[in-house]
Short mmCIF file of C-alpha atoms in Angstrom, two decimals:
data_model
loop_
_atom_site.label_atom_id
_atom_site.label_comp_id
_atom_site.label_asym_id
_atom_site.label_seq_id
_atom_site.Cartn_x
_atom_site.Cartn_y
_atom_site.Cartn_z
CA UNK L 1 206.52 126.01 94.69
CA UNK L 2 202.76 126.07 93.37
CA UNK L 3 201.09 123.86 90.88
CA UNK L 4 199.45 125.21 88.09
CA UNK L 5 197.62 123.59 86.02
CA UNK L 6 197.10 124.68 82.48
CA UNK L 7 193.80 123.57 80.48
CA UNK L 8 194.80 123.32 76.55
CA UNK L 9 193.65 126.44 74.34
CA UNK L 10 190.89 125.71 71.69
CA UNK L 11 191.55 127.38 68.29
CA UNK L 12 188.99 130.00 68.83
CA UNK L 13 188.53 132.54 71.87
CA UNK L 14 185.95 132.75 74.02
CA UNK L 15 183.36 135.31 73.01
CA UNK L 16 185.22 137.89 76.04
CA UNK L 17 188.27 137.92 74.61
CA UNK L 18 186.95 138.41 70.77
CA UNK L 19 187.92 141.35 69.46
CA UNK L 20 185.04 143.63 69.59
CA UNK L 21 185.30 144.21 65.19
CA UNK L 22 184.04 140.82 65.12
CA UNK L 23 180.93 141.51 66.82
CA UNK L 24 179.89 145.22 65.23
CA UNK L 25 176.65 145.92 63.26
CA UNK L 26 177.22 147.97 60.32
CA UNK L 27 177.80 151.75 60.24
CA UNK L 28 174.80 152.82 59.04
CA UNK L 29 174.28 156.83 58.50
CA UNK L 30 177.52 158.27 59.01
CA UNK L 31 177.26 162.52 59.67
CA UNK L 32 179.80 165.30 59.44
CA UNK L 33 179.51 167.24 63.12
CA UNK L 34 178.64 170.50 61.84
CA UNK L 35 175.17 169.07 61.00
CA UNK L 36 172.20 170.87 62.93
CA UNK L 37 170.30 168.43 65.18
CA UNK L 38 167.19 169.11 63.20
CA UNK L 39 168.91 167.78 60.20
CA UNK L 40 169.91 164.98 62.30
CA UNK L 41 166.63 163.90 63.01
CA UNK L 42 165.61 164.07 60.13
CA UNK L 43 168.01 161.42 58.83
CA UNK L 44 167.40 159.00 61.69
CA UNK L 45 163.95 159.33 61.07
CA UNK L 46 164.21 158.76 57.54
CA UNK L 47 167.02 155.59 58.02
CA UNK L 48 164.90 154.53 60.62
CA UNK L 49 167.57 154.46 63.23
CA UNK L 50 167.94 155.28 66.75
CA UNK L 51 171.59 156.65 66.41
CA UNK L 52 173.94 158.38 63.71
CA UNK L 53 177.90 158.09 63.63
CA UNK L 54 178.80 161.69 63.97
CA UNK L 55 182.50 162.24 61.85
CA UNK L 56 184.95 165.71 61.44
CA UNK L 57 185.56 167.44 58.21
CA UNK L 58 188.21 164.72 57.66
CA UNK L 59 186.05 161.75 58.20
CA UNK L 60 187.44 160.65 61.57
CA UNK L 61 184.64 159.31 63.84
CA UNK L 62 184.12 161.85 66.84
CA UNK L 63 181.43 160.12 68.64
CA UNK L 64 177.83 158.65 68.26
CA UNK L 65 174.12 160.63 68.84
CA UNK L 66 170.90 158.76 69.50
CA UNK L 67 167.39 159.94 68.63
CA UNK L 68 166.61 160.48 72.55
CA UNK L 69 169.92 162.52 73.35
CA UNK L 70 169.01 165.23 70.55
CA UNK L 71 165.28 165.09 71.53
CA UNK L 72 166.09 166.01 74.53
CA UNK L 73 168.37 169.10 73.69
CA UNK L 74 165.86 170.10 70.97
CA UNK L 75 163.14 170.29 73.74
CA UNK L 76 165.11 172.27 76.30
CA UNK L 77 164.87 176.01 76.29
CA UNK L 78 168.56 176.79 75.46
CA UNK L 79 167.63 174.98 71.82
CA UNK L 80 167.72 177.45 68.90
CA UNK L 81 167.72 175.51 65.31
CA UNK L 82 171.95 176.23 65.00
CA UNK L 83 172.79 174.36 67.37
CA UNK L 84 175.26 171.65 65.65
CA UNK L 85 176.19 168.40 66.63
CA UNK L 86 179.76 168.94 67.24
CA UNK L 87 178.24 170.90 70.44
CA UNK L 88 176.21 168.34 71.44
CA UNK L 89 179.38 165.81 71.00
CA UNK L 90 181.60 167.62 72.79
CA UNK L 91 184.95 166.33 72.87
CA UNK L 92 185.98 163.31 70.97
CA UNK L 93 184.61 160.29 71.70
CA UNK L 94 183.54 157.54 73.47
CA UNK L 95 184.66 154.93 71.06
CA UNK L 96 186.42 151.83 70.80
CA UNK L 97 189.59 150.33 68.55
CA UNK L 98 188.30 147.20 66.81
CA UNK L 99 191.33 145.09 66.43
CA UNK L 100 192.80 146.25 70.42
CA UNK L 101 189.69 146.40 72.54
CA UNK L 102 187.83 142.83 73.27
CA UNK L 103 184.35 142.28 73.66
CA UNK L 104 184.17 141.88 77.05
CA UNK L 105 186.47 145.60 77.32
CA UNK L 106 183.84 147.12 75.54
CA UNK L 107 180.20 145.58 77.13
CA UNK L 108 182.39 146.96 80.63
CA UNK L 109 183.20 150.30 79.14
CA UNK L 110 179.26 150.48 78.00
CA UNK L 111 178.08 149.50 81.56
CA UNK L 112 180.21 152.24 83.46
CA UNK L 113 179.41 155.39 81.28
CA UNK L 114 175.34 153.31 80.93
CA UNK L 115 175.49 153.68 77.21
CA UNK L 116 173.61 151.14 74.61
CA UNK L 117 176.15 151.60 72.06
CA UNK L 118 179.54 153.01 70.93
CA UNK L 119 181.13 153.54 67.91
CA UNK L 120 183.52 151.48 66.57
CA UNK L 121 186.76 153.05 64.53
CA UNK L 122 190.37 151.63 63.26
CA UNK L 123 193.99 152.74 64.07
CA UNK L 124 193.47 156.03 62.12
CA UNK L 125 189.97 156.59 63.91
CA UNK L 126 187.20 155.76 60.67
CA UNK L 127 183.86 154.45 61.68
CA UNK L 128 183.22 150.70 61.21
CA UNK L 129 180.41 150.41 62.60
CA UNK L 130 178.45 149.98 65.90
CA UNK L 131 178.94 147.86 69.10
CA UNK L 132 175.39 147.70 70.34
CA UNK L 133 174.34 145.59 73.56
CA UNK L 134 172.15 142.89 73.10
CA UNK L 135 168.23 143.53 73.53
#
């Protein structure tokens, strides 16, 4: 048989194990996906943000753009001025459950697909807000 030894628990978890809604900036600009990425930057621009929540006609958060990711399809030669965001999304997501996923789950999840944020939803999938990494 092994010894374990077991340290007492303080009241409040580590930073890791936080969930990752105690940790989120706000929303900000929140965008329905059939926005054209003109538009888009437009209202970055305007906010003065480097990123929008992008949300479906029934306000469920379907993913995040950043300034530099619709730059970059507005410069490429495919780009015509229809082209909405819910093309450049894609399908649903990345994103991350505030009350299941910890902050440590998330700064992982960020690492692996080299991302510098990710939206934030609840149980039903509406935007809270933003887990950014630290600059």
């Amino acid at each position: 048989m092994t010894l374990v030894q077991m340290q007492p628990r303080s009241a409040c978890p580590t930073p890791v194990h936080r969930p990752v809604g105690d940790a989120i900036d706000a929303a900000g600009p929140q965008v329905c996906d059939d926005m054209t990425v003109e538009v888009a930057l437009a209202v970055m621009s305007s906010a003065r943000t480097d990123h929008l929540l992008v949300c479906d006609e029934d306000g469920l958060c379907t993913g995040l753009v950043t300034q530099a990711q619709l730059a970059t399809i507005r410069d490429s030669s495919a780009y015509t001025d229809q082209v909405r965001l819910r093309a450049v999304i894609g399908e649903r997501g990345p994103f991350v459950t505030s009350s299941r996923t910890t902050m440590a789950e998330a700064e992982h999840a960020m690492r692996y697909r080299e991302l510098d944020a990710l939206p934030v939803v609840d149980e039903q999938g509406s935007a809270l807000g933003v887990f950014a990494r630290a600059r």
